[in-house]
Amino acid sequence: MTTMTSTAGETAVRRPTPPSPDAARRPRRQGGTILALPALVWYLVFMVGPLVAIFVVAALHWPGMLQPVSFAGFDNVRTVFDDPVFWDAVSNTAIQLVVAVPVMIVCAYMLGYYVAQKPPGHKVIRYLLFVPGLISTPAKAMVFYAALSPDGLVNGGLKAVGLGSLADAWLASPSTALACLIALDIWAGIGFTAVLFAARLGSVPEEIGEAAQLDGAGHWRTMWRIHFPVIRDYVGVVTMLQFLWTLFGSAQHVLLLTQGGPGSSSTTLSFLVYQKAFIAADLGYSQTVGVFLFLTGLVGLLAIRRAFRQNH
Amino acid sequence: MKSAKHSRLGRSWLPAHILVWLYAVLLVVPLYYFVASAFKTNEEIFASPFALPSSFGLGNFSTAFHSADLGLAVVNSALVTVFSLVLTLALAIPAAFALARSTGRLASLVESVFSLGFLIPTFAALFPTFLLAAATGLFHTRTFMILFLPATAMPLSVVILVQFMRTIPREMEEAARMDGASTFAVLRHVYTPMCLPGIATVLLLNFLTFWNEYLYSLVIIGPDPAQRTVQVALPTLKSITGTDYGVLTAGTVLTLVPVWIVYTVLQKRMQQALVSGAVKM
């Protein structure tokens, strides 16, 4: 759901306030702005306040909830950068982002294009694609837990087709744990993202595609050369969201499925924030990683926005 | 026109059809497995994971219901969701009204402050939020979640409602003003009824988010069965039952039912909600 949230936001951030020619004629309208105050206060207290606090706590020595707190300056940064677990988390997160986001966006775009052409059965497909969007994170994790456990669906399926030797304890094996988490992201993300693309492609005028077909362009060409540039900005927005969603949201799946293990083979940055705060009770460390995560998110957003805006 | 359209999708589309339906199968199989397993014992599940259940007894459902206190958890989830939704609307509708009709610089500043909220990673703020809960004495209560969730929903809700309210012609308000309506009366009798579709959109999107919220509920409300929501209760089935898959899947199916009913009944609305939430440019 965060996905949708942020899409609308991006849109709003970019859209300039519409000019209001009659502003001068009706000054009394401005008085009502006060009605926005409760919502604004609520939002500042519960959202902006905690955001600021991340930076404050990151500069503190705080070795546990009931321990004395002292100012640390950049000590936490040094501790974090010297910790090999942190670098494992960085590389796991990088792998996750580099694999999951492009696969998801490319597949979802093609799937969205397919649905937007209204092929036979597109209503059924549309209904099904939204399904992962409805399922809560714990429920999704339970689906994967049941499917990937040693006696689960995947191993059952492999045995049924005579490939029992390939069966594995997927979530408990260092070589596959991270891959399973990435697979979960992709499985759940493609359908949902495709619905977004299909909706956007539905508002592209049909004449554009038809003109290209008359000129002899195949569907593959129409999809990538004609429609893609038209909705390029929107693809950029969705990419930014999936990037943020993967970067920040992975903690929940890791917590529910692998607890970062075995070893640190599936520890991601966002899980490290959770683990250091609520399991290891090293609060300064946790929030320092939080700041790192926040900055990574910001830099990533700017980079993606740039990539989708060039040659425009 | 329609037939022309279908003929466009000629034989070259065969690989696309196959791939898409394959993905659809990937979406459906785990769900089928879940619903089927909810009626089976562990032995049946291991022996024949794809077979239909031999009986449709509800034993697993009642075990899940009792061992994880799911009944109470559903009530808690419902309380949190409903009160949060009410509070969200109570805050967002007046705010959107004020922002949509005012043209001052202050209003556009406030609007962009809300919009920037989309860039805040709520997840990284988990620990500070936990401190806030502790400081207000509302730690380990549903109350804090009811106060907190509307704040997270504010950016999306305000942006969507402002867009809906901007489409209402100013003449409507002027006519009401002529009849002596106050600002509140204009909000109540002109704007609110006219942007009911927008309100429905906000309600649906937030219903999904609030009902499915997990990490904050886990940390803030905690494991106390009297307070915890259904999403927090669900994963505990894994350890309580020593992973009885039948019970685990039955519990999961139970938590999906409310969302499923809403989606199936309001499928069109839901898609529209998605479109206005994400595609409105």
CSV table of N, CA and C in Angstrom, one decimal, chain B residues 51-147:
chain,number,residue,atom,x,y,z
B,51,ALA,N,-3.4,-32.5,-3.5
B,51,ALA,CA,-4.7,-33.1,-3.5
B,51,ALA,C,-5.8,-32.3,-2.8
B,52,LEU,N,-7.0,-32.5,-3.3
B,52,LEU,CA,-8.1,-31.9,-2.5
B,52,LEU,C,-8.3,-32.5,-1.2
B,53,PRO,N,-8.7,-31.8,-0.2
B,53,PRO,CA,-8.8,-32.4,1.2
B,53,PRO,C,-9.9,-33.5,1.2
B,54,SER,N,-9.7,-34.5,2.0
B,54,SER,CA,-10.7,-35.6,2.0
B,54,SER,C,-11.9,-35.3,2.8
B,55,SER,N,-11.8,-34.3,3.7
B,55,SER,CA,-13.0,-33.9,4.4
B,55,SER,C,-13.0,-32.4,4.6
B,56,PHE,N,-14.1,-31.8,4.8
B,56,PHE,CA,-14.1,-30.3,5.0
B,56,PHE,C,-14.4,-30.0,6.5
B,57,GLY,N,-13.8,-30.7,7.4
B,57,GLY,CA,-14.0,-30.4,8.8
B,57,GLY,C,-13.4,-29.1,9.2
B,58,LEU,N,-13.9,-28.4,10.1
B,58,LEU,CA,-13.4,-27.1,10.5
B,58,LEU,C,-12.5,-27.1,11.7
B,59,GLY,N,-11.9,-28.3,12.0
B,59,GLY,CA,-11.1,-28.5,13.2
B,59,GLY,C,-9.9,-27.6,13.2
B,60,ASN,N,-9.2,-27.5,12.1
B,60,ASN,CA,-8.0,-26.6,12.1
B,60,ASN,C,-8.4,-25.2,12.4
B,61,PHE,N,-9.5,-24.7,11.8
B,61,PHE,CA,-9.9,-23.4,12.1
B,61,PHE,C,-10.2,-23.1,13.5
B,62,SER,N,-10.9,-24.1,14.2
B,62,SER,CA,-11.2,-23.8,15.6
B,62,SER,C,-9.9,-23.9,16.4
B,63,THR,N,-9.0,-24.8,16.1
B,63,THR,CA,-7.7,-24.9,16.8
B,63,THR,C,-7.0,-23.5,16.7
B,64,ALA,N,-6.9,-23.0,15.4
B,64,ALA,CA,-6.2,-21.8,15.2
B,64,ALA,C,-6.9,-20.7,16.0
B,65,PHE,N,-8.2,-20.7,16.0
B,65,PHE,CA,-9.0,-19.7,16.6
B,65,PHE,C,-8.7,-19.6,18.1
B,66,HIS,N,-8.6,-20.8,18.7
B,66,HIS,CA,-8.4,-20.9,20.2
B,66,HIS,C,-6.9,-20.7,20.6
B,67,SER,N,-6.0,-21.4,19.9
B,67,SER,CA,-4.6,-21.5,20.4
B,67,SER,C,-4.0,-20.1,20.2
B,68,ALA,N,-4.3,-19.3,19.2
B,68,ALA,CA,-3.7,-18.0,19.1
B,68,ALA,C,-4.7,-16.9,19.5
B,69,ASP,N,-5.8,-17.2,20.1
B,69,ASP,CA,-6.8,-16.2,20.5
B,69,ASP,C,-7.1,-15.3,19.3
B,70,LEU,N,-7.3,-16.0,18.1
B,70,LEU,CA,-7.6,-15.2,16.9
B,70,LEU,C,-8.9,-14.4,17.0
B,71,GLY,N,-9.9,-14.9,17.7
B,71,GLY,CA,-11.1,-14.2,17.8
B,71,GLY,C,-10.9,-12.8,18.4
B,72,LEU,N,-10.2,-12.8,19.5
B,72,LEU,CA,-9.9,-11.5,20.2
B,72,LEU,C,-9.0,-10.6,19.3
B,73,ALA,N,-8.1,-11.3,18.6
B,73,ALA,CA,-7.2,-10.5,17.7
B,73,ALA,C,-8.0,-9.8,16.6
B,74,VAL,N,-9.0,-10.6,16.0
B,74,VAL,CA,-9.8,-10.0,15.0
B,74,VAL,C,-10.5,-8.8,15.5
B,75,VAL,N,-11.1,-8.9,16.7
B,75,VAL,CA,-11.8,-7.8,17.3
B,75,VAL,C,-10.8,-6.6,17.5
B,76,ASN,N,-9.6,-6.8,18.0
B,76,ASN,CA,-8.6,-5.8,18.1
B,76,ASN,C,-8.3,-5.1,16.8
B,77,SER,N,-8.1,-5.9,15.8
B,77,SER,CA,-7.8,-5.4,14.5
B,77,SER,C,-8.9,-4.5,14.0
B,78,ALA,N,-10.1,-5.0,14.2
B,78,ALA,CA,-11.3,-4.3,13.7
B,78,ALA,C,-11.4,-2.9,14.4
B,79,LEU,N,-11.2,-3.0,15.7
B,79,LEU,CA,-11.2,-1.7,16.5
B,79,LEU,C,-10.2,-0.7,16.0
B,80,VAL,N,-8.9,-1.2,15.9
B,80,VAL,CA,-7.9,-0.3,15.4
B,80,VAL,C,-8.2,0.3,14.0
B,81,THR,N,-8.6,-0.6,13.1
B,81,THR,CA,-8.9,-0.2,11.8
B,81,THR,C,-10.0,0.8,11.7
B,82,VAL,N,-11.1,0.5,12.4
B,82,VAL,CA,-12.3,1.4,12.3
B,82,VAL,C,-12.0,2.8,12.9
B,83,PHE,N,-11.5,2.8,14.1
B,83,PHE,CA,-11.2,4.1,14.8
B,83,PHE,C,-10.2,4.9,14.0
B,84,SER,N,-9.2,4.2,13.5
B,84,SER,CA,-8.2,4.9,12.7
B,84,SER,C,-8.8,5.5,11.5
B,85,LEU,N,-9.7,4.8,10.8
B,85,LEU,CA,-10.3,5.3,9.6
B,85,LEU,C,-11.2,6.5,9.9
B,86,VAL,N,-11.9,6.4,11.0
B,86,VAL,CA,-12.8,7.6,11.4
B,86,VAL,C,-11.9,8.8,11.7
B,87,LEU,N,-10.8,8.6,12.4
B,87,LEU,CA,-9.9,9.7,12.7
B,87,LEU,C,-9.3,10.3,11.5
B,88,THR,N,-8.9,9.4,10.6
B,88,THR,CA,-8.3,9.8,9.3
B,88,THR,C,-9.2,10.8,8.6
B,89,LEU,N,-10.5,10.3,8.4
B,89,LEU,CA,-11.4,11.2,7.7
B,89,LEU,C,-11.7,12.5,8.4
B,90,ALA,N,-11.8,12.4,9.8
B,90,ALA,CA,-12.1,13.6,10.5
B,90,ALA,C,-10.9,14.6,10.4
B,91,LEU,N,-9.7,14.2,10.2
B,91,LEU,CA,-8.6,15.1,10.0
B,91,LEU,C,-8.4,15.5,8.6
B,92,ALA,N,-8.6,14.6,7.7
B,92,ALA,CA,-8.2,14.8,6.3
B,92,ALA,C,-9.3,15.6,5.5
B,93,ILE,N,-10.6,15.4,5.8
B,93,ILE,CA,-11.6,16.1,5.0
B,93,ILE,C,-11.5,17.6,5.3
B,94,PRO,N,-11.5,18.1,6.5
B,94,PRO,CA,-11.4,19.6,6.7
B,94,PRO,C,-10.1,20.1,6.1
B,95,ALA,N,-9.0,19.3,6.3
B,95,ALA,CA,-7.7,19.8,5.7
B,95,ALA,C,-7.8,20.0,4.2
B,96,ALA,N,-8.3,18.9,3.6
B,96,ALA,CA,-8.4,19.0,2.1
B,96,ALA,C,-9.3,20.1,1.6
B,97,PHE,N,-10.4,20.3,2.4
B,97,PHE,CA,-11.4,21.4,2.1
B,97,PHE,C,-10.7,22.7,2.1
B,98,ALA,N,-9.9,22.9,3.2
B,98,ALA,CA,-9.2,24.2,3.4
B,98,ALA,C,-8.2,24.4,2.3
B,99,LEU,N,-7.4,23.3,1.9
B,99,LEU,CA,-6.4,23.5,0.9
B,99,LEU,C,-7.0,23.6,-0.5
B,100,ALA,N,-8.1,23.0,-0.7
B,100,ALA,CA,-8.6,23.0,-2.1
B,100,ALA,C,-9.2,24.4,-2.4
B,101,ARG,N,-9.8,25.0,-1.4
B,101,ARG,CA,-10.5,26.3,-1.8
B,101,ARG,C,-9.7,27.5,-1.5
B,102,SER,N,-8.6,27.4,-0.7
B,102,SER,CA,-7.9,28.6,-0.5
B,102,SER,C,-6.8,28.7,-1.5
B,103,THR,N,-6.4,29.9,-1.8
B,103,THR,CA,-5.5,30.2,-2.9
B,103,THR,C,-4.2,30.9,-2.4
B,104,GLY,N,-4.1,31.0,-1.1
B,104,GLY,CA,-3.0,31.8,-0.5
B,104,GLY,C,-1.7,31.0,-0.6
B,105,ARG,N,-0.6,31.7,-0.3
B,105,ARG,CA,0.7,31.1,-0.4
B,105,ARG,C,0.9,30.0,0.8
B,106,LEU,N,0.3,30.4,1.9
B,106,LEU,CA,0.4,29.5,3.1
B,106,LEU,C,-0.2,28.1,2.8
B,107,ALA,N,-1.4,28.2,2.1
B,107,ALA,CA,-2.0,26.9,1.8
B,107,ALA,C,-1.2,26.1,0.8
B,108,SER,N,-0.5,26.7,-0.1
B,108,SER,CA,0.3,25.8,-1.0
B,108,SER,C,1.5,25.3,-0.3
B,109,LEU,N,2.0,26.1,0.6
B,109,LEU,CA,3.1,25.6,1.4
B,109,LEU,C,2.7,24.4,2.2
B,110,VAL,N,1.6,24.5,2.9
B,110,VAL,CA,1.1,23.4,3.7
B,110,VAL,C,0.9,22.1,2.8
B,111,GLU,N,0.3,22.4,1.6
B,111,GLU,CA,0.1,21.3,0.7
B,111,GLU,C,1.4,20.6,0.3
B,112,SER,N,2.4,21.4,0.1
B,112,SER,CA,3.7,20.7,-0.3
B,112,SER,C,4.3,20.0,0.9
B,113,VAL,N,4.1,20.5,2.1
B,113,VAL,CA,4.6,19.8,3.3
B,113,VAL,C,4.0,18.4,3.4
B,114,PHE,N,2.7,18.4,3.2
B,114,PHE,CA,2.0,17.1,3.2
B,114,PHE,C,2.6,16.2,2.1
B,115,SER,N,2.8,16.7,0.9
B,115,SER,CA,3.3,15.9,-0.2
B,115,SER,C,4.7,15.4,0.1
B,116,LEU,N,5.5,16.1,0.7
B,116,LEU,CA,6.8,15.7,1.0
B,116,LEU,C,6.8,14.5,2.0
B,117,GLY,N,5.7,14.3,2.7
B,117,GLY,CA,5.6,13.2,3.6
B,117,GLY,C,5.8,11.8,2.9
B,118,PHE,N,5.6,11.8,1.6
B,118,PHE,CA,5.8,10.5,0.9
B,118,PHE,C,7.2,10.1,0.9
B,119,LEU,N,8.1,11.1,1.1
B,119,LEU,CA,9.6,10.7,1.1
B,119,LEU,C,10.1,10.2,2.5
B,120,ILE,N,9.2,10.3,3.5
B,120,ILE,CA,9.7,9.9,4.8
B,120,ILE,C,9.6,8.4,4.9
B,121,PRO,N,10.7,7.7,5.1
B,121,PRO,CA,10.6,6.2,5.3
B,121,PRO,C,10.0,5.9,6.7
B,122,THR,N,8.8,5.6,6.7
B,122,THR,CA,8.2,5.3,8.0
B,122,THR,C,8.9,4.3,8.8
B,123,PHE,N,9.5,3.3,8.0
B,123,PHE,CA,10.2,2.2,8.7
B,123,PHE,C,11.4,2.6,9.5
B,124,ALA,N,12.2,3.5,9.0
B,124,ALA,CA,13.4,4.0,9.7
B,124,ALA,C,13.0,4.7,11.0
B,125,ALA,N,11.8,5.2,11.0
B,125,ALA,CA,11.3,6.0,12.2
B,125,ALA,C,10.7,5.1,13.2
B,126,LEU,N,10.8,3.8,13.1
B,126,LEU,CA,10.2,2.9,14.0
B,126,LEU,C,10.6,3.1,15.4
B,127,PHE,N,11.9,3.2,15.6
B,127,PHE,CA,12.4,3.3,17.0
B,127,PHE,C,12.0,4.6,17.7
B,128,PRO,N,12.2,5.8,17.0
B,128,PRO,CA,11.7,7.0,17.6
B,128,PRO,C,10.2,7.0,17.9
B,129,THR,N,9.4,6.3,17.0
B,129,THR,CA,8.0,6.2,17.2
B,129,THR,C,7.7,5.4,18.5
B,130,PHE,N,8.5,4.4,18.7
B,130,PHE,CA,8.4,3.6,19.9
B,130,PHE,C,8.7,4.5,21.1
B,131,LEU,N,9.7,5.3,21.0
B,131,LEU,CA,10.1,6.3,22.1
B,131,LEU,C,8.9,7.2,22.4
B,132,LEU,N,8.3,7.7,21.3
B,132,LEU,CA,7.1,8.5,21.5
B,132,LEU,C,6.0,7.8,22.2
B,133,ALA,N,5.8,6.6,21.9
B,133,ALA,CA,4.7,5.8,22.5
B,133,ALA,C,5.0,5.7,24.0
B,134,ALA,N,6.3,5.4,24.3
B,134,ALA,CA,6.7,5.2,25.7
B,134,ALA,C,6.5,6.6,26.5
B,135,ALA,N,6.9,7.7,25.8
B,135,ALA,CA,6.9,9.0,26.5
B,135,ALA,C,5.4,9.4,26.7
B,136,THR,N,4.5,9.0,25.9
B,136,THR,CA,3.1,9.4,26.1
B,136,THR,C,2.4,8.4,27.0
B,137,GLY,N,3.1,7.4,27.5
B,137,GLY,CA,2.4,6.4,28.4
B,137,GLY,C,1.5,5.5,27.6
B,138,LEU,N,1.6,5.5,26.3
B,138,LEU,CA,0.6,4.6,25.5
B,138,LEU,C,1.3,3.4,24.9
B,139,PHE,N,2.5,3.1,25.4
B,139,PHE,CA,3.2,1.9,24.9
B,139,PHE,C,2.4,0.7,25.3
B,140,HIS,N,2.4,-0.3,24.4
B,140,HIS,CA,1.6,-1.6,24.6
B,140,HIS,C,0.1,-1.3,24.6
B,141,THR,N,-0.3,-0.3,23.9
B,141,THR,CA,-1.8,-0.2,23.8
B,141,THR,C,-2.2,0.0,22.3
B,142,ARG,N,-3.5,-0.4,22.1
B,142,ARG,CA,-4.0,-0.2,20.8
B,142,ARG,C,-4.2,1.3,20.5
B,143,THR,N,-4.5,2.1,21.6
B,143,THR,CA,-4.8,3.5,21.5
B,143,THR,C,-3.7,4.2,20.7
B,144,PHE,N,-2.4,3.9,21.0
B,144,PHE,CA,-1.4,4.6,20.3
B,144,PHE,C,-1.5,4.4,18.8
B,145,MET,N,-1.7,3.1,18.4
B,145,MET,CA,-1.8,2.8,17.0
B,145,MET,C,-3.0,3.6,16.4
B,146,ILE,N,-4.1,3.7,17.1
B,146,ILE,CA,-5.2,4.5,16.6
B,146,ILE,C,-4.9,5.9,16.4
B,147,LEU,N,-4.0,6.5,17.2
B,147,LEU,CA,-3.6,7.8,17.0
B,147,LEU,C,-2.5,7.9,16.0
